[in-house]
Short mmCIF file of N, CA and C in Angstrom, two decimals:
data_model
loop_
_atom_site.label_atom_id
_atom_site.label_comp_id
_atom_site.label_asym_id
_atom_site.label_seq_id
_atom_site.Cartn_x
_atom_site.Cartn_y
_atom_site.Cartn_z
N MET A 1 4.84 -0.89 -2.47
CA MET A 1 5.99 -1.45 -2.89
C MET A 1 5.69 -2.93 -3.92
N PRO A 2 6.85 -2.79 -4.50
CA PRO A 2 6.60 -4.05 -5.71
C PRO A 2 7.60 -5.64 -5.06
N VAL A 3 6.73 -6.70 -5.25
CA VAL A 3 7.87 -7.49 -4.84
C VAL A 3 8.01 -8.54 -5.78
N LEU A 4 9.27 -8.85 -5.85
CA LEU A 4 9.63 -10.04 -6.77
C LEU A 4 9.88 -11.66 -6.34
N VAL A 5 9.26 -12.29 -6.71
CA VAL A 5 8.94 -13.58 -5.96
C VAL A 5 9.43 -14.71 -7.61
N VAL A 6 10.60 -15.43 -6.62
CA VAL A 6 11.51 -16.17 -7.36
C VAL A 6 11.24 -17.74 -7.22
N ASP A 7 10.82 -18.39 -7.62
CA ASP A 7 10.59 -19.61 -7.65
C ASP A 7 10.33 -20.58 -8.45
N ASP A 8 10.93 -21.61 -9.30
CA ASP A 8 10.57 -22.44 -10.32
C ASP A 8 9.41 -23.61 -9.92
N TYR A 9 9.03 -23.34 -8.99
CA TYR A 9 7.69 -24.28 -8.59
C TYR A 9 6.30 -23.16 -8.61
N LYS A 10 5.66 -23.21 -9.56
CA LYS A 10 4.54 -22.69 -9.70
C LYS A 10 3.47 -22.35 -8.71
N THR A 11 3.18 -23.10 -8.06
CA THR A 11 2.60 -23.46 -6.93
C THR A 11 2.79 -22.65 -5.80
N MET A 12 4.16 -22.96 -5.50
CA MET A 12 4.77 -22.17 -4.70
C MET A 12 4.97 -20.51 -4.55
N VAL A 13 4.94 -19.67 -5.85
CA VAL A 13 5.08 -18.59 -5.76
C VAL A 13 3.31 -18.26 -6.04
N ARG A 14 2.38 -19.27 -6.10
CA ARG A 14 0.80 -19.14 -6.00
C ARG A 14 0.73 -18.44 -4.65
N ILE A 15 1.15 -19.70 -3.61
CA ILE A 15 0.95 -19.64 -2.44
C ILE A 15 1.78 -18.23 -1.61
N ILE A 16 3.06 -18.14 -2.11
CA ILE A 16 3.83 -16.68 -1.25
C ILE A 16 3.13 -15.76 -1.82
N ARG A 17 2.55 -15.67 -3.67
CA ARG A 17 2.10 -14.31 -4.01
C ARG A 17 0.67 -14.13 -2.97
N ASN A 18 -0.56 -15.38 -2.30
CA ASN A 18 -1.72 -15.09 -1.88
C ASN A 18 -1.33 -15.05 -0.66
N LEU A 19 -0.44 -15.36 0.31
CA LEU A 19 0.56 -15.06 1.55
C LEU A 19 0.68 -12.89 1.05
N LEU A 20 0.99 -13.04 0.51
CA LEU A 20 2.10 -11.42 0.80
C LEU A 20 0.57 -10.54 0.36
N LYS A 21 -0.39 -10.87 -0.42
CA LYS A 21 -1.78 -10.35 -0.79
C LYS A 21 -2.46 -10.14 0.74
N GLN A 22 -2.60 -11.34 1.47
CA GLN A 22 -3.20 -11.36 3.05
C GLN A 22 -2.50 -9.93 3.84
N ILE A 23 -1.14 -9.65 3.44
CA ILE A 23 -0.20 -8.55 4.74
C ILE A 23 -0.23 -7.64 3.96
N GLY A 24 -0.81 -7.22 3.01
CA GLY A 24 -0.80 -6.01 2.40
C GLY A 24 0.19 -5.78 0.68
N PHE A 25 0.36 -6.52 0.60
CA PHE A 25 1.37 -6.41 -0.64
C PHE A 25 0.67 -6.89 -2.07
N GLU A 26 0.03 -5.84 -2.79
CA GLU A 26 -0.40 -6.08 -4.14
C GLU A 26 0.66 -6.32 -5.15
N ASP A 27 1.27 -5.52 -5.59
CA ASP A 27 2.19 -5.25 -6.84
C ASP A 27 3.33 -6.52 -6.65
N VAL A 28 3.33 -7.67 -6.96
CA VAL A 28 3.76 -8.81 -6.76
C VAL A 28 3.96 -9.44 -8.53
N ASP A 29 5.34 -9.25 -8.68
CA ASP A 29 6.22 -10.00 -9.94
C ASP A 29 6.31 -11.43 -9.76
N GLU A 30 6.88 -11.93 -10.72
CA GLU A 30 7.57 -13.49 -10.08
C GLU A 30 8.23 -13.92 -11.52
N ALA A 31 9.75 -14.67 -10.95
CA ALA A 31 10.61 -15.32 -12.15
C ALA A 31 10.53 -16.27 -11.56
N SER A 32 10.75 -17.43 -12.73
CA SER A 32 10.56 -18.81 -12.35
C SER A 32 12.68 -19.41 -12.22
N ASP A 33 13.16 -18.57 -12.23
CA ASP A 33 14.27 -18.65 -11.90
C ASP A 33 15.78 -17.44 -11.50
N GLY A 34 16.95 -17.72 -11.33
CA GLY A 34 17.95 -16.75 -11.20
C GLY A 34 17.85 -15.86 -12.35
N VAL A 35 17.71 -16.46 -13.63
CA VAL A 35 18.40 -15.74 -14.32
C VAL A 35 17.28 -14.55 -15.05
N GLU A 36 16.01 -15.12 -15.18
CA GLU A 36 14.76 -14.29 -15.59
C GLU A 36 15.02 -13.28 -14.11
N ALA A 37 14.96 -13.49 -13.11
CA ALA A 37 15.13 -12.87 -11.93
C ALA A 37 16.00 -11.12 -12.18
N LEU A 38 17.54 -11.41 -12.56
CA LEU A 38 18.34 -10.57 -12.81
C LEU A 38 17.68 -9.33 -13.74
N SER A 39 17.13 -10.03 -14.92
CA SER A 39 16.94 -9.65 -16.15
C SER A 39 15.64 -8.82 -15.50
N LYS A 40 14.45 -9.45 -14.86
CA LYS A 40 13.54 -8.00 -14.31
C LYS A 40 13.86 -7.07 -13.37
N LEU A 41 14.97 -7.64 -12.29
CA LEU A 41 15.25 -6.63 -11.46
C LEU A 41 16.16 -5.52 -12.20
N LYS A 42 16.74 -5.59 -13.64
CA LYS A 42 17.33 -4.52 -13.97
C LYS A 42 16.27 -3.40 -15.05
N GLU A 43 15.15 -4.31 -15.09
CA GLU A 43 13.89 -3.50 -16.20
C GLU A 43 13.20 -2.77 -14.85
N ARG A 44 12.80 -3.27 -13.53
CA ARG A 44 12.11 -2.43 -13.42
C ARG A 44 12.77 -2.29 -11.58
N GLN A 45 12.07 -1.66 -10.51
CA GLN A 45 13.02 -1.02 -9.27
C GLN A 45 11.82 -2.08 -8.04
N TYR A 46 12.34 -3.05 -7.80
CA TYR A 46 11.54 -3.72 -6.60
C TYR A 46 11.91 -3.10 -5.34
N GLY A 47 11.61 -3.25 -4.24
CA GLY A 47 11.59 -3.07 -2.97
C GLY A 47 11.91 -3.86 -2.10
N LEU A 48 11.58 -5.62 -2.65
CA LEU A 48 11.95 -6.73 -2.14
C LEU A 48 12.23 -7.63 -3.27
N VAL A 49 13.21 -8.56 -3.18
CA VAL A 49 13.03 -10.09 -3.65
C VAL A 49 12.63 -11.28 -2.53
N ILE A 50 12.11 -12.36 -2.91
CA ILE A 50 11.57 -13.32 -1.98
C ILE A 50 12.25 -14.51 -2.52
N SER A 51 12.94 -14.96 -2.65
CA SER A 51 13.54 -16.34 -3.48
C SER A 51 13.43 -17.67 -2.97
N ASP A 52 13.39 -18.69 -3.42
CA ASP A 52 13.76 -19.65 -3.32
C ASP A 52 14.81 -19.99 -3.51
N TRP A 53 15.53 -20.83 -2.55
CA TRP A 53 17.35 -21.64 -2.62
C TRP A 53 17.63 -22.41 -3.72
N ASN A 54 16.52 -23.30 -3.94
CA ASN A 54 16.96 -24.62 -5.08
C ASN A 54 16.27 -24.28 -6.37
N MET A 55 16.52 -23.82 -7.27
CA MET A 55 16.31 -23.74 -9.06
C MET A 55 17.20 -23.58 -10.02
N GLU A 56 16.90 -24.20 -10.77
CA GLU A 56 17.39 -24.44 -12.26
C GLU A 56 17.39 -23.33 -13.23
N PRO A 57 18.78 -22.73 -13.85
CA PRO A 57 20.31 -22.76 -13.90
C PRO A 57 20.73 -22.35 -12.88
N MET A 58 19.83 -21.25 -12.17
CA MET A 58 20.69 -20.09 -11.66
C MET A 58 20.10 -20.19 -9.92
N THR A 59 20.71 -20.56 -9.19
CA THR A 59 20.15 -20.78 -7.82
C THR A 59 19.72 -19.79 -6.90
N GLY A 60 18.94 -19.71 -5.99
CA GLY A 60 18.57 -18.60 -5.39
C GLY A 60 20.06 -18.21 -4.93
N TYR A 61 20.77 -18.46 -4.24
CA TYR A 61 22.06 -18.23 -3.70
C TYR A 61 22.54 -17.78 -4.30
N GLU A 62 22.90 -18.63 -5.65
CA GLU A 62 23.46 -17.28 -6.93
C GLU A 62 22.94 -16.32 -7.10
N LEU A 63 21.69 -15.94 -7.34
CA LEU A 63 21.28 -15.01 -7.32
C LEU A 63 21.47 -13.51 -6.35
N LEU A 64 21.47 -14.16 -5.46
CA LEU A 64 21.71 -13.14 -4.08
C LEU A 64 23.24 -12.66 -4.35
N LYS A 65 24.08 -13.60 -4.88
CA LYS A 65 25.68 -13.20 -4.91
C LYS A 65 25.53 -12.39 -5.80
N GLN A 66 24.80 -12.27 -6.82
CA GLN A 66 25.25 -11.52 -8.22
C GLN A 66 24.33 -10.20 -7.84
N VAL A 67 23.00 -10.50 -7.13
CA VAL A 67 22.25 -8.83 -6.60
C VAL A 67 23.51 -8.28 -5.47
N ARG A 68 23.88 -8.94 -4.72
CA ARG A 68 24.75 -8.14 -3.88
C ARG A 68 26.21 -7.76 -4.71
N ASP A 69 26.77 -8.02 -5.76
CA ASP A 69 27.80 -8.09 -6.75
C ASP A 69 27.33 -6.43 -7.46
N ASP A 70 26.07 -6.30 -7.72
CA ASP A 70 25.80 -5.37 -8.60
C ASP A 70 25.33 -3.92 -7.97
N THR A 71 26.34 -3.11 -8.11
CA THR A 71 26.01 -1.57 -7.48
C THR A 71 24.53 -1.38 -7.07
N ASP A 72 23.90 -1.33 -8.35
CA ASP A 72 22.35 -0.89 -8.29
C ASP A 72 21.63 -1.76 -7.65
N LEU A 73 22.12 -2.83 -7.20
CA LEU A 73 21.10 -3.63 -6.75
C LEU A 73 21.25 -4.56 -5.32
N SER A 74 22.69 -4.00 -4.78
CA SER A 74 23.36 -4.11 -3.77
C SER A 74 22.36 -3.96 -2.52
N ALA A 75 21.90 -3.07 -2.38
CA ALA A 75 21.21 -2.64 -0.92
C ALA A 75 19.63 -3.18 -1.34
N LEU A 76 19.29 -3.97 -2.28
CA LEU A 76 17.91 -4.64 -2.35
C LEU A 76 17.14 -5.79 -1.15
N PRO A 77 16.86 -5.46 -0.11
CA PRO A 77 16.30 -6.32 0.52
C PRO A 77 15.99 -7.94 -0.21
N PHE A 78 16.46 -8.99 0.40
CA PHE A 78 16.92 -10.08 -0.01
C PHE A 78 16.29 -11.25 0.97
N ILE A 79 14.85 -11.89 1.03
CA ILE A 79 14.58 -13.16 1.99
C ILE A 79 14.52 -14.49 1.05
N MET A 80 15.50 -15.19 1.76
CA MET A 80 15.55 -16.63 1.02
C MET A 80 14.72 -17.33 1.66
N VAL A 81 13.84 -18.25 0.47
CA VAL A 81 13.23 -19.51 1.31
C VAL A 81 13.62 -20.74 0.81
N THR A 82 13.42 -21.65 1.26
CA THR A 82 14.05 -22.91 1.32
C THR A 82 13.20 -23.80 2.03
N ALA A 83 13.60 -25.15 1.92
CA ALA A 83 12.55 -26.55 2.42
C ALA A 83 13.74 -27.22 3.36
N GLU A 84 15.31 -26.52 3.49
CA GLU A 84 15.87 -26.89 4.29
C GLU A 84 16.62 -25.88 4.92
N ALA A 85 16.59 -26.28 6.37
CA ALA A 85 16.88 -25.54 7.57
C ALA A 85 18.26 -25.87 7.70
N LYS A 86 19.33 -26.05 6.75
CA LYS A 86 20.74 -26.73 7.26
C LYS A 86 21.43 -25.59 7.61
N SER A 87 22.04 -25.49 8.82
CA SER A 87 23.01 -24.68 9.08
C SER A 87 23.79 -24.07 8.26
N GLU A 88 24.88 -24.96 7.24
CA GLU A 88 25.41 -24.59 6.50
C GLU A 88 25.16 -23.39 5.47
N ASN A 89 23.47 -23.76 4.99
CA ASN A 89 22.98 -22.88 3.95
C ASN A 89 22.81 -21.87 4.51
N VAL A 90 22.30 -21.67 5.72
CA VAL A 90 21.75 -20.15 6.22
C VAL A 90 23.10 -19.37 6.38
N ILE A 91 24.28 -20.52 6.82
CA ILE A 91 25.24 -19.69 7.26
C ILE A 91 25.66 -18.97 6.04
N ALA A 92 26.12 -19.58 4.72
CA ALA A 92 26.15 -19.27 3.80
C ALA A 92 25.71 -17.92 3.20
N ALA A 93 24.03 -18.15 3.34
CA ALA A 93 23.14 -16.79 2.69
C ALA A 93 23.32 -15.87 3.55
N LYS A 94 23.90 -15.93 5.01
CA LYS A 94 23.95 -14.43 6.01
C LYS A 94 25.24 -14.11 5.43
N LYS A 95 26.16 -14.36 4.90
CA LYS A 95 27.37 -14.37 4.32
C LYS A 95 27.41 -13.78 3.28
N ALA A 96 26.75 -14.05 2.27
CA ALA A 96 26.35 -13.46 1.01
C ALA A 96 25.67 -12.71 1.32
N GLY A 97 24.82 -11.96 2.56
CA GLY A 97 24.18 -10.80 2.30
C GLY A 97 22.48 -11.18 2.34
N VAL A 98 22.15 -12.19 2.37
CA VAL A 98 20.43 -12.33 2.60
C VAL A 98 20.12 -11.64 4.22
N ASN A 99 19.10 -10.63 3.86
CA ASN A 99 18.25 -10.02 4.83
C ASN A 99 17.80 -10.85 5.88
N ASN A 100 16.86 -12.35 5.33
CA ASN A 100 16.53 -13.10 6.22
C ASN A 100 16.41 -14.56 5.34
N TYR A 101 15.62 -15.10 6.23
CA TYR A 101 15.88 -16.53 5.73
C TYR A 101 14.45 -17.26 6.42
N ILE A 102 13.54 -18.19 5.49
CA ILE A 102 12.26 -18.41 6.03
C ILE A 102 12.04 -19.71 5.31
N VAL A 103 11.82 -20.86 6.01
CA VAL A 103 11.81 -22.17 5.71
C VAL A 103 10.51 -22.32 5.86
N LYS A 104 10.23 -23.72 4.58
CA LYS A 104 9.05 -23.77 4.37
C LYS A 104 8.70 -25.16 5.50
N PRO A 105 6.95 -25.22 5.70
CA PRO A 105 6.15 -24.64 5.58
C PRO A 105 6.24 -23.14 5.92
N PHE A 106 5.44 -22.26 5.97
CA PHE A 106 5.36 -20.86 6.37
C PHE A 106 4.00 -20.44 6.31
N ASN A 107 3.25 -19.69 7.23
CA ASN A 107 2.49 -18.81 7.29
C ASN A 107 2.17 -17.09 6.88
N ALA A 108 1.20 -16.60 6.75
CA ALA A 108 1.20 -15.15 6.52
C ALA A 108 1.29 -15.09 7.69
N GLN A 109 1.88 -14.67 8.86
CA GLN A 109 2.44 -14.28 10.13
C GLN A 109 3.98 -14.49 10.21
N THR A 110 4.25 -15.77 9.72
CA THR A 110 5.68 -16.03 9.61
C THR A 110 6.11 -14.79 8.91
N LEU A 111 5.60 -15.09 7.68
CA LEU A 111 5.99 -13.99 6.18
C LEU A 111 6.12 -12.49 6.68
N LYS A 112 5.02 -12.27 7.31
CA LYS A 112 5.08 -10.72 7.80
C LYS A 112 6.26 -10.31 8.63
N SER A 113 6.39 -11.39 9.54
CA SER A 113 7.07 -11.01 10.66
C SER A 113 8.94 -11.11 10.03
N LYS A 114 8.81 -11.86 9.14
CA LYS A 114 9.95 -11.65 8.61
C LYS A 114 10.65 -10.67 7.53
N ILE A 115 9.83 -10.18 6.77
CA ILE A 115 9.09 -8.97 6.05
C ILE A 115 9.51 -7.61 6.88
N ASP A 116 8.94 -7.27 8.00
CA ASP A 116 9.07 -6.44 9.21
C ASP A 116 10.19 -6.61 9.88
N THR A 117 11.02 -7.52 9.84
CA THR A 117 12.24 -7.69 10.42
C THR A 117 13.39 -6.65 9.67
N VAL A 118 13.30 -6.98 8.59
CA VAL A 118 14.46 -7.05 7.37
C VAL A 118 13.82 -4.90 7.32
N PHE A 119 12.71 -4.68 7.45
CA PHE A 119 12.35 -3.37 7.26
C PHE A 119 12.40 -2.43 8.85
N ASP A 120 12.56 -3.35 9.56
CA ASP A 120 13.09 -2.16 10.76
C ASP A 120 14.23 -2.24 11.28
N SER A 121 15.14 -2.99 10.71
CA SER A 121 16.35 -2.68 10.53
C SER A 121 17.32 -2.15 10.49
#
């Protein structure tokens, strides 16, 4: 299953890519912001998006809302990654239709359990 990792911080993309590889995901693409991610989502069918919250010019939250508003993408599983565990962010992301939420730092086991939760529900 192809996974799209969206983060403007290259090191974080590399970390997530390595964690995904550890738990069996080999087909991983990346985008450095929401705008790039949207164009990739229109070009290819992904099974999962893992996106950072804080990015410019389009945040992960804005990307999530656009994905949910797009009839072709609205059912796409979406996991938000953030350094801040602010409850208002979690609530906003849930209202916007996020499937799961991961707070940095995290390990392969946490990532695997969050992904499993998304696909088991």
